Short mmCIF file of C-alpha atoms and ligand atoms in Angstrom, two decimals:
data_model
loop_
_atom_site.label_atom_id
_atom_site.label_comp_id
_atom_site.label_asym_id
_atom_site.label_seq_id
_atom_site.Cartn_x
_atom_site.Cartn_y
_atom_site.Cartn_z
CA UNK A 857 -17.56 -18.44 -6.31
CA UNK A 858 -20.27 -19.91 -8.77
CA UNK A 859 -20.71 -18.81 -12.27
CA UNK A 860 -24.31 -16.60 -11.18
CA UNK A 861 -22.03 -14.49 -9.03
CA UNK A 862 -19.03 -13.82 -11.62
CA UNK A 863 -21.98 -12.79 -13.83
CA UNK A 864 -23.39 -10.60 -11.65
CA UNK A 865 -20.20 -9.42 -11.18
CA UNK A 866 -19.65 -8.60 -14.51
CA UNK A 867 -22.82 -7.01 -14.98
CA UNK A 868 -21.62 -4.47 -12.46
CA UNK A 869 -18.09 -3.43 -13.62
CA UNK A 870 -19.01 -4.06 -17.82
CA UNK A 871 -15.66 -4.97 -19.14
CA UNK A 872 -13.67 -4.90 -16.23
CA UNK A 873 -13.63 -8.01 -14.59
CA UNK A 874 -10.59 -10.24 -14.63
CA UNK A 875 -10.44 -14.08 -14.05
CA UNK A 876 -7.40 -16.14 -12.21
CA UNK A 877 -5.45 -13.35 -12.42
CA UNK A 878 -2.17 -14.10 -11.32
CA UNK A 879 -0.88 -11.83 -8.46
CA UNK A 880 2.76 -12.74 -8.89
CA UNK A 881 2.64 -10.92 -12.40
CA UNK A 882 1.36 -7.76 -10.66
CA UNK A 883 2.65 -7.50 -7.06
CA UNK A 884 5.77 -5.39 -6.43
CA UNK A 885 7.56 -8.43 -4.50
CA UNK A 886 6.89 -10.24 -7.92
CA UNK A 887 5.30 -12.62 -5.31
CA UNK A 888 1.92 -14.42 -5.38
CA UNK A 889 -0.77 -16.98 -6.48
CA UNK A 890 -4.21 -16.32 -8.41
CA UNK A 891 -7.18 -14.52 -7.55
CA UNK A 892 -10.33 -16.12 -8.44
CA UNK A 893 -12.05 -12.69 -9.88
CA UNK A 894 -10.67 -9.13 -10.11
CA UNK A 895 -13.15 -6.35 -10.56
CA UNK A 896 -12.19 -2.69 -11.40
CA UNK A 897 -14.70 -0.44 -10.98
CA UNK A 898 -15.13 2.98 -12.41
CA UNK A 899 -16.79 4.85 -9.56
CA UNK A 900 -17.99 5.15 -6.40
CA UNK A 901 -21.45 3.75 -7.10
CA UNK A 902 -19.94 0.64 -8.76
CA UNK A 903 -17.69 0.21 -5.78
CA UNK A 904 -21.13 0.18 -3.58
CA UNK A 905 -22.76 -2.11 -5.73
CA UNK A 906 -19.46 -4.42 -5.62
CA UNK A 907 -19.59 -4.12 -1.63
CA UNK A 908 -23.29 -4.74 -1.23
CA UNK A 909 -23.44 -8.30 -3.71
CA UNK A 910 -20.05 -9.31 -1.90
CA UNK A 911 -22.02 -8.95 1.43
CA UNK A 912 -25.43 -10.14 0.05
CA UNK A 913 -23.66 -13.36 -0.89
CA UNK A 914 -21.10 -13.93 1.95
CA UNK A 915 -17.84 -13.56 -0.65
CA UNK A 916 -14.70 -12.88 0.79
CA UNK A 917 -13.10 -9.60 -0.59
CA UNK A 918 -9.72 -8.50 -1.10
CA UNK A 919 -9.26 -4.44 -1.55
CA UNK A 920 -5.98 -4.09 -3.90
CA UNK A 921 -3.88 -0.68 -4.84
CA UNK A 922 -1.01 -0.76 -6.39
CA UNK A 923 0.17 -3.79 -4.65
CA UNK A 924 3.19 -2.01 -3.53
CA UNK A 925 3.14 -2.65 0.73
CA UNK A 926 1.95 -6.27 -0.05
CA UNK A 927 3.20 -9.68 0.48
CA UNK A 928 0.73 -11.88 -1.00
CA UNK A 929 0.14 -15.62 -0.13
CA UNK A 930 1.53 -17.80 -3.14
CA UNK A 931 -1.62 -19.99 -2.74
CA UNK A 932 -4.86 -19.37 -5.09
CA UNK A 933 -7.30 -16.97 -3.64
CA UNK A 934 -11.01 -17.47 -3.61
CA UNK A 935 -12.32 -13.97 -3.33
CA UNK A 936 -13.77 -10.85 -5.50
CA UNK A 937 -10.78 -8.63 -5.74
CA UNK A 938 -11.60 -4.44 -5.89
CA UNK A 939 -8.65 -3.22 -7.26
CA UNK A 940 -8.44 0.72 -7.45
CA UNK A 941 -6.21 1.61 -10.46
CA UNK A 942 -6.40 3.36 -14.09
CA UNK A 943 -10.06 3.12 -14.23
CA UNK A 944 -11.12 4.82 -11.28
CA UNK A 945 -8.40 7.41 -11.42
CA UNK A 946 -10.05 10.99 -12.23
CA UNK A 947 -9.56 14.03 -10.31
CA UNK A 948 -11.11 17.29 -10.03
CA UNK A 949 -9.63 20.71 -9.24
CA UNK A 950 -10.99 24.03 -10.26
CA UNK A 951 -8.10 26.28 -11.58
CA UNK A 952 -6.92 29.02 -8.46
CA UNK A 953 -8.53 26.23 -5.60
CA UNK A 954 -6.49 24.88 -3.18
CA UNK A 955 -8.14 21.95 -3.03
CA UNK A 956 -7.88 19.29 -5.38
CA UNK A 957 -9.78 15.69 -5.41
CA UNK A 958 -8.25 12.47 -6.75
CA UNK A 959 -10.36 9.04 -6.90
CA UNK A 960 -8.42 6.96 -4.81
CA UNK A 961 -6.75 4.59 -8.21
CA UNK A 962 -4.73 7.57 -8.71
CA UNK A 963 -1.09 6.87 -9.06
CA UNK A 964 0.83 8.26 -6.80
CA UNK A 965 3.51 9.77 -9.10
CA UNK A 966 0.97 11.22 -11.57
CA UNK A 967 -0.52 12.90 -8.74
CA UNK A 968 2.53 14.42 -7.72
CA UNK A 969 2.86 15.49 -11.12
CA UNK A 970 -0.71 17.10 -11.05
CA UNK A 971 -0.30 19.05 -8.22
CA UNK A 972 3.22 20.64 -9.39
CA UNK A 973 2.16 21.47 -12.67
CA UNK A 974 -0.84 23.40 -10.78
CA UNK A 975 1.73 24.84 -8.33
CA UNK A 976 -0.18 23.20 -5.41
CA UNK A 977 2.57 22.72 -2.85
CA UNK A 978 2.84 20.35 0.36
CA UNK A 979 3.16 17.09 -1.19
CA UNK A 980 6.57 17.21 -3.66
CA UNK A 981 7.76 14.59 -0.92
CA UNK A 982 5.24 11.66 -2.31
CA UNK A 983 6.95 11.97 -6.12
CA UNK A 984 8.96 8.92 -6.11
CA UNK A 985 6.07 6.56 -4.46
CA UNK A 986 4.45 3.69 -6.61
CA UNK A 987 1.27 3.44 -5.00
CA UNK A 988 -2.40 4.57 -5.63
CA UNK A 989 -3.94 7.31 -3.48
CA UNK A 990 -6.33 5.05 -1.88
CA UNK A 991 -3.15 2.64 -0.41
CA UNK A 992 -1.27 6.30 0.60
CA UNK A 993 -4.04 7.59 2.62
CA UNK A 994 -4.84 4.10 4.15
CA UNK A 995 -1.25 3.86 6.34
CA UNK A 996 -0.89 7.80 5.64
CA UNK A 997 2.48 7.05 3.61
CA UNK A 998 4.34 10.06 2.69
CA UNK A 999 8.49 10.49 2.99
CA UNK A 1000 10.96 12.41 4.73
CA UNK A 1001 8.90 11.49 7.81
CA UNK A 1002 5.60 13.15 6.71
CA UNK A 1003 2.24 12.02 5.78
CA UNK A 1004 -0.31 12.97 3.17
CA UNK A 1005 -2.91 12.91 5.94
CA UNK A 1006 -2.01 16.69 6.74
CA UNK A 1007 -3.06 17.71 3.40
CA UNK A 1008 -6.29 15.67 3.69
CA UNK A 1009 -9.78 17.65 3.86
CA UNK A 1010 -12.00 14.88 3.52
CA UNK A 1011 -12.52 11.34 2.63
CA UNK A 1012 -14.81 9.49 1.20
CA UNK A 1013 -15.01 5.45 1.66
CA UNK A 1014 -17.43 2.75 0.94
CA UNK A 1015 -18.07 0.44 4.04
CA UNK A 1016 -18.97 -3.26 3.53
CA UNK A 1017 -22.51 -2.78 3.14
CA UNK A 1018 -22.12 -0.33 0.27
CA UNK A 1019 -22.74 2.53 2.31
CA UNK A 1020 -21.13 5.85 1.81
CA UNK A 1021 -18.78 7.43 4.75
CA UNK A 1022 -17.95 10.90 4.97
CA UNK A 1023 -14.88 11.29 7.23
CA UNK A 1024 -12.73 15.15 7.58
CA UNK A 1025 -9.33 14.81 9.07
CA UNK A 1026 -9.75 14.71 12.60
CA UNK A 1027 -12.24 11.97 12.24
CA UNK A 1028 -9.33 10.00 9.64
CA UNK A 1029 -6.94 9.53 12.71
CA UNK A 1030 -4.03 10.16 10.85
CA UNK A 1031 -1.05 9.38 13.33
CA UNK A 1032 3.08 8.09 11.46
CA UNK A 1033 2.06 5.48 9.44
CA UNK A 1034 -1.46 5.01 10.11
CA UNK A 1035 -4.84 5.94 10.21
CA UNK A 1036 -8.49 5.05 11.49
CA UNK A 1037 -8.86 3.20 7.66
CA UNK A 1038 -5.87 0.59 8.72
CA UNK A 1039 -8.66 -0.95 11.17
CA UNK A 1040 -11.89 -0.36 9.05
CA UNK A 1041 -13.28 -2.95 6.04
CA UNK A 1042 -13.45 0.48 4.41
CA UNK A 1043 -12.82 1.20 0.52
CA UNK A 1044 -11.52 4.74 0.24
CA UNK A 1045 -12.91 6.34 -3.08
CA UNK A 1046 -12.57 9.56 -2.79
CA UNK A 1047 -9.80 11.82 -1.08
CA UNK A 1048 -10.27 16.01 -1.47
CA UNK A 1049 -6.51 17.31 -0.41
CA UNK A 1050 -5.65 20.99 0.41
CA UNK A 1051 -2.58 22.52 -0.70
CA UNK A 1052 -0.46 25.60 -0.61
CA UNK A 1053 0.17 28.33 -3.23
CA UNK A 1054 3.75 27.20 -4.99
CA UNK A 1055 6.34 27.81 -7.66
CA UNK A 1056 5.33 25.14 -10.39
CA UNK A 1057 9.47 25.55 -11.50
CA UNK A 1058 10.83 25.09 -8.08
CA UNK A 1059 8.32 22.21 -7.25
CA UNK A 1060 9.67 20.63 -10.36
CA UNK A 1061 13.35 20.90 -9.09
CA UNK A 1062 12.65 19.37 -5.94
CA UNK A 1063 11.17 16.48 -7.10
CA UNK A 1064 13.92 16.04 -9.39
CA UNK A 1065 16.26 15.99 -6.36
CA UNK A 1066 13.94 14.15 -4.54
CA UNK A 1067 13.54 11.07 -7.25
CA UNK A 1068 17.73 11.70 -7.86
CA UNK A 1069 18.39 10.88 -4.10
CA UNK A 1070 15.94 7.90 -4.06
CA UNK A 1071 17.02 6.41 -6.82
CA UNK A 1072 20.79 6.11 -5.11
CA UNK A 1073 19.26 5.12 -2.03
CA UNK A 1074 17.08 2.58 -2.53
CA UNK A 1075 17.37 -0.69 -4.43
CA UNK A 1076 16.09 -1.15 -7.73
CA UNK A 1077 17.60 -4.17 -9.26
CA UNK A 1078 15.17 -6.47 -8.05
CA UNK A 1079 11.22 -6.30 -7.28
CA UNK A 1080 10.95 -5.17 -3.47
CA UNK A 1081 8.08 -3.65 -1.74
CA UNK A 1082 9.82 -0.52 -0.40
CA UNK A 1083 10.53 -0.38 3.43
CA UNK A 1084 9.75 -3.57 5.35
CA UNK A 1085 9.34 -1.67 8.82
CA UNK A 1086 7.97 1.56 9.71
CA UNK A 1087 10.24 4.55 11.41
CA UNK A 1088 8.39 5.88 13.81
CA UNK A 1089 10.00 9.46 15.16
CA UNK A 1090 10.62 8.06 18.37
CA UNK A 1091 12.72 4.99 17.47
CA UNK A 1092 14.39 7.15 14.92
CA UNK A 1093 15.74 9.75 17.49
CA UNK A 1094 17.07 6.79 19.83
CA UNK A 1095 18.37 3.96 17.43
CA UNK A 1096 17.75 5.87 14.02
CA UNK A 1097 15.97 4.27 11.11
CA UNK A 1098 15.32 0.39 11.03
CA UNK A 1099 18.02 -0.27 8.48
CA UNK A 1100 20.47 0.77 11.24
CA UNK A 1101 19.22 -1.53 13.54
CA UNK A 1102 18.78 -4.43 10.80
CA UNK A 1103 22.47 -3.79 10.09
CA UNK A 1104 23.40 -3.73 14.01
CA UNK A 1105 22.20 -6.88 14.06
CA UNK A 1106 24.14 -8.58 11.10
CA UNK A 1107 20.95 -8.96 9.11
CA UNK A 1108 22.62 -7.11 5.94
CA UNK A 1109 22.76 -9.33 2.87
CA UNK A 1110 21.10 -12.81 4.85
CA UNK A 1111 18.76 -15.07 2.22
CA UNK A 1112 16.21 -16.96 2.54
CA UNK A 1113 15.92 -19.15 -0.67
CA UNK A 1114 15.71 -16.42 -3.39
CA UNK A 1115 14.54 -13.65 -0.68
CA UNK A 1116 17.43 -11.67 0.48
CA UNK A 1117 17.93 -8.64 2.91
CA UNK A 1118 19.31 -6.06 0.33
CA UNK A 1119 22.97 -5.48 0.55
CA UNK A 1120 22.45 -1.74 -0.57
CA UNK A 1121 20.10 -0.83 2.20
CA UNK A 1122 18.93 -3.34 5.04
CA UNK A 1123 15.10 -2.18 5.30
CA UNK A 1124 14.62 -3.71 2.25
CA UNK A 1125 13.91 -7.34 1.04
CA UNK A 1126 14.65 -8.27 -2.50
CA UNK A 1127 13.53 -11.11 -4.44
CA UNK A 1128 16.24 -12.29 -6.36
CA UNK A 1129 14.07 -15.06 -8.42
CA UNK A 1130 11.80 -16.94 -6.89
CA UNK A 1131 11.32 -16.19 -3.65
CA UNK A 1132 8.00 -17.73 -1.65
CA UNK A 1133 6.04 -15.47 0.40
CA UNK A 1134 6.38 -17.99 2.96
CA UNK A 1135 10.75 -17.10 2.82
CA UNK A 1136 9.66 -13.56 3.17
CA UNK A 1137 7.82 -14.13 5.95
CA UNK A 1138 10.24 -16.17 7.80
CA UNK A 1139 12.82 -13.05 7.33
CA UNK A 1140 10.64 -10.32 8.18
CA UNK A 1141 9.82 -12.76 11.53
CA UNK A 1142 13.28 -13.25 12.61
CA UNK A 1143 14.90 -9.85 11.89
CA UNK A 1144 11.71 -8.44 14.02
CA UNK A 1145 12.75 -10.28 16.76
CA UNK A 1146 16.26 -10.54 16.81
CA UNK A 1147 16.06 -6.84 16.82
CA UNK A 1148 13.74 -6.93 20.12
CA UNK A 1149 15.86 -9.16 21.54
CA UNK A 1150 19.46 -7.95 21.02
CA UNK A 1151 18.86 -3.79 21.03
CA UNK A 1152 15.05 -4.12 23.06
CA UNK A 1153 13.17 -2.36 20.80
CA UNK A 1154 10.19 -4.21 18.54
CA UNK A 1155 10.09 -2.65 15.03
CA UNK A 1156 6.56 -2.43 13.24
CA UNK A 1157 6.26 -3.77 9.76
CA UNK A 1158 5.09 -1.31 7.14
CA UNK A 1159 3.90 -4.19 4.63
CA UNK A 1160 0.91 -6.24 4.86
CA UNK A 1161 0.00 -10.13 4.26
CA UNK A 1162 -2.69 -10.98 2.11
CA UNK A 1163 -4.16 -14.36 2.89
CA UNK A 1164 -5.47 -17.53 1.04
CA UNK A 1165 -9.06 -16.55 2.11
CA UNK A 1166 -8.42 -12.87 1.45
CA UNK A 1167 -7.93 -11.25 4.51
CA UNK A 1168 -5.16 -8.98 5.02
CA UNK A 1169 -3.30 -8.94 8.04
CA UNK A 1170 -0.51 -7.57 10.14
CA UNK A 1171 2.99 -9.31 8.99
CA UNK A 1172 4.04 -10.07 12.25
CA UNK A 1173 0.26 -11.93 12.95
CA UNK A 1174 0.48 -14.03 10.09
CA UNK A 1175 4.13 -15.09 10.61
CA UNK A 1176 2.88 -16.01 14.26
CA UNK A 1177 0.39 -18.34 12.58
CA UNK A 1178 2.89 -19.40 10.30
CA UNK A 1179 5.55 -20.95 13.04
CA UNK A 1180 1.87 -22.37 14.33
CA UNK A 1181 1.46 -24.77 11.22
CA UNK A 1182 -1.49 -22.53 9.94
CA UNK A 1183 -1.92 -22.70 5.49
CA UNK A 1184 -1.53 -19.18 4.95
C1 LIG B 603 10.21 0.89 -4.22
C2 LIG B 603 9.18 1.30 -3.21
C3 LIG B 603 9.33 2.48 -2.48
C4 LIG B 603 8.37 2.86 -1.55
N1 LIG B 603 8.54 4.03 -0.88
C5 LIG B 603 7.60 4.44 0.01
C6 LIG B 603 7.74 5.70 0.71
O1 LIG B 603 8.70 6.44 0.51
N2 LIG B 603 6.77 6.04 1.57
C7 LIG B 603 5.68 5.26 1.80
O2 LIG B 603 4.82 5.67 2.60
N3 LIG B 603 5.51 4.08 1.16
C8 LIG B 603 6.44 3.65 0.28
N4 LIG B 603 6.29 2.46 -0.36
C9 LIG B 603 5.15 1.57 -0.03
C10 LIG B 603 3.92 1.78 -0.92
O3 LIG B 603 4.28 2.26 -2.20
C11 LIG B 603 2.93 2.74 -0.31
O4 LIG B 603 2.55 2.28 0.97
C12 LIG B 603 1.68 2.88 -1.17
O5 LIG B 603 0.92 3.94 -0.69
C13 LIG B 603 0.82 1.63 -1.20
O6 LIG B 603 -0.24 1.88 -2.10
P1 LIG B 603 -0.85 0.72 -2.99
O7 LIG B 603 -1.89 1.32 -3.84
O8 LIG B 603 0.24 -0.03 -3.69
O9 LIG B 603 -1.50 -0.19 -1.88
P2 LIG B 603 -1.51 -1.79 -1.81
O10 LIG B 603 -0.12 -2.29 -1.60
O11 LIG B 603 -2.28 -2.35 -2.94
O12 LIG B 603 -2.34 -2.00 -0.47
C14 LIG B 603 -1.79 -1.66 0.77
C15 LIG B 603 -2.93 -1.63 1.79
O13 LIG B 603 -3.80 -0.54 1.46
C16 LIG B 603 -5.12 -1.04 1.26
N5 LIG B 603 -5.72 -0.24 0.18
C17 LIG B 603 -5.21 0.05 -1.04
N6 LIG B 603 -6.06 0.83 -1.72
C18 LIG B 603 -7.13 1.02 -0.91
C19 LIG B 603 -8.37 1.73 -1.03
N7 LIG B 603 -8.68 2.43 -2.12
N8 LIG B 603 -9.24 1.68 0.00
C20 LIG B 603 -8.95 1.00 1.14
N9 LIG B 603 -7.81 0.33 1.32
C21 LIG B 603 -6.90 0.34 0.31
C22 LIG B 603 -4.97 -2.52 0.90
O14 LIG B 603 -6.15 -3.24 1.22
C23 LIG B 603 -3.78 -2.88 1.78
O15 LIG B 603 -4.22 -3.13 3.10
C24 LIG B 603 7.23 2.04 -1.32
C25 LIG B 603 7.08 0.86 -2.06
C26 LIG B 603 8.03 0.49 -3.00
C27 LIG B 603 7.82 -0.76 -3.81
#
């Protein structure tokens, strides 16, 4: 990217753009190389002016949350980075509505938080997850088997023109882990949720117990990016979750240089130092299909690969192109 661009840049998010930041410091695996520029925009019209210069000018861009369902490539990146986060993190709720909108930086946690203290009920069950709205919505994360996309009224997303798209649930898609954003070069910016009438005390008390049972569950020695494979209801009624199946198939505790299956619960990946993306990778590959091929059943991964040229993939795509010899 030349120097005219990164001005331009930074004439459209004032104060907010980043250079060579390093991913590793920032990612959730702890895993990554640099990006050439970060931008974090404010609001929606900033995030339309990012998306029409990016297209103007034929730069690649990366769209970044929380980094939390991300391995990223440890090479350097050459692309404008839109990361949602603190500064684009308002919401707006008048008091007795049951709806409530968040810009999609919103952390996940604090919006838990919001909601409970407003005695807005539905979503206690996204408390303990360290994402941003905008990542949430886009795979329709959620725990305990649900999704936020049933509380979803509307969204609103920036497509890579810089255009606006108004989208109400049906038109989202929203299916386990998933929705029509997963396949779109969307940005979501905003997200207007609808909620039921609560008890702000009991709310409280469940996500206590909530965060209490997580906190035994699931590792938290070392930087991980949550679950590595999706539970779909189906599996989960035949085999049960995927760190059943993991286990079934001896996978508990294997490494891979510093990357190691967790030995608390086998879903999970840790990185016990210095693990490359490229050891992740190689795991995720040949759990997936020793899985397929000893109990017939292919397990989706839940995380994403972010590429050298910015592109984000499915995990099981790019470690195909891996075993090919491709520079991820
Ligand atoms: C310890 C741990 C526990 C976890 N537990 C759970 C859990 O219980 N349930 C669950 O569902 N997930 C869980 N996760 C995974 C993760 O936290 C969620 O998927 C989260 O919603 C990801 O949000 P993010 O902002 O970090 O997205 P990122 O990881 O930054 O990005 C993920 C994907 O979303 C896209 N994206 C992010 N923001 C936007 C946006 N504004 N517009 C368009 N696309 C966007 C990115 O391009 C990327 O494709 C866990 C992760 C960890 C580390």
């Amino acid at each position: 990217m030349d120097r005219a661009a990164i001005t331009q840049i930074k004439t459209i998010c004032p104060g907010r753009v980043s250079l060579d930041v390093d991913l590793g410091a920032m990612s959730w695996w702890e895993i990554g190389g640099k990006v050439r520029v970060m931008a974090c925009p404010a609001s929606i019209k900033e995030v339309q002016q990012l998306r029409y210069f990016a297209a103007q000018q034929n730069i690649p861009t990366l769209i970044l949350g929380g980094m939390s369902n991300l391995l990223i490539t440890d090479r350097s990146i050459d692309a404008l980075c839109i990361r949602l986060g603190n500064s684009f993190a308002d919401f707006d709720h008048r008091p007795g509505a049951a709806t409530i909108g968040f810009q999609s930086g919103a952390w996940v946690p604090m919006v838990a938080r919001a909601l409970q203290q407003r005695g807005l009920s539905g979503l206690e069950h996204i408390c303990g997850i360290p994402g941003t709205v905008g990542g949430l919505v886009m795979m329709n994360g959620g725990s305990m088997r649900r999704g936020i996309g049933s509380h979803v009224v509307t969204v609103k997303s920036v497509d890579r023109l810089g255009n606006i798209v108004s989208r109400n649930r049906e038109e989202c898609d929203f299916a386990y882990r998933s929705s029509v954003f997963s396949g779109q070069d969307e940005v979501i910016g905003e997200v207007d949720l609808k909620l039921e009438p609560g008890d702000s005390e009991a709310m409280r008390r469940e996500m206590i117990d909530i965060l209490r049972s997580r906190r035994l569950k699931f590792p938290r020695k070392f930087p991980n990016c949550g679950s590595v494979f999706k539970s779909n209801p189906a599996s989960y009624a035949k085999f049960g979750p995927p760190g059943v199946l993991i286990e079934r198939m001896g996978w508990k505790g294997a490494e891979r240089g510093d990357a190691q299956v967790s030995p608390l619960h086998a879903n999970f990946i840790i990185n016990r130092g210095r693990a490359k993306a490229a050891e992740i990778l190689e795991l995720i590959g040949e759990i997936r299909q020793s899985v397929e091929e000893g109990l017939g059943h292919r397990m989706e991964p839940e995380v994403r690969f972010v590429r050298s040229d910015g592109r984000i993939e499915d995990i099981a795509q790019a470690y195909r192109a891996h075993l090919a010899g491709a520079e991820l």
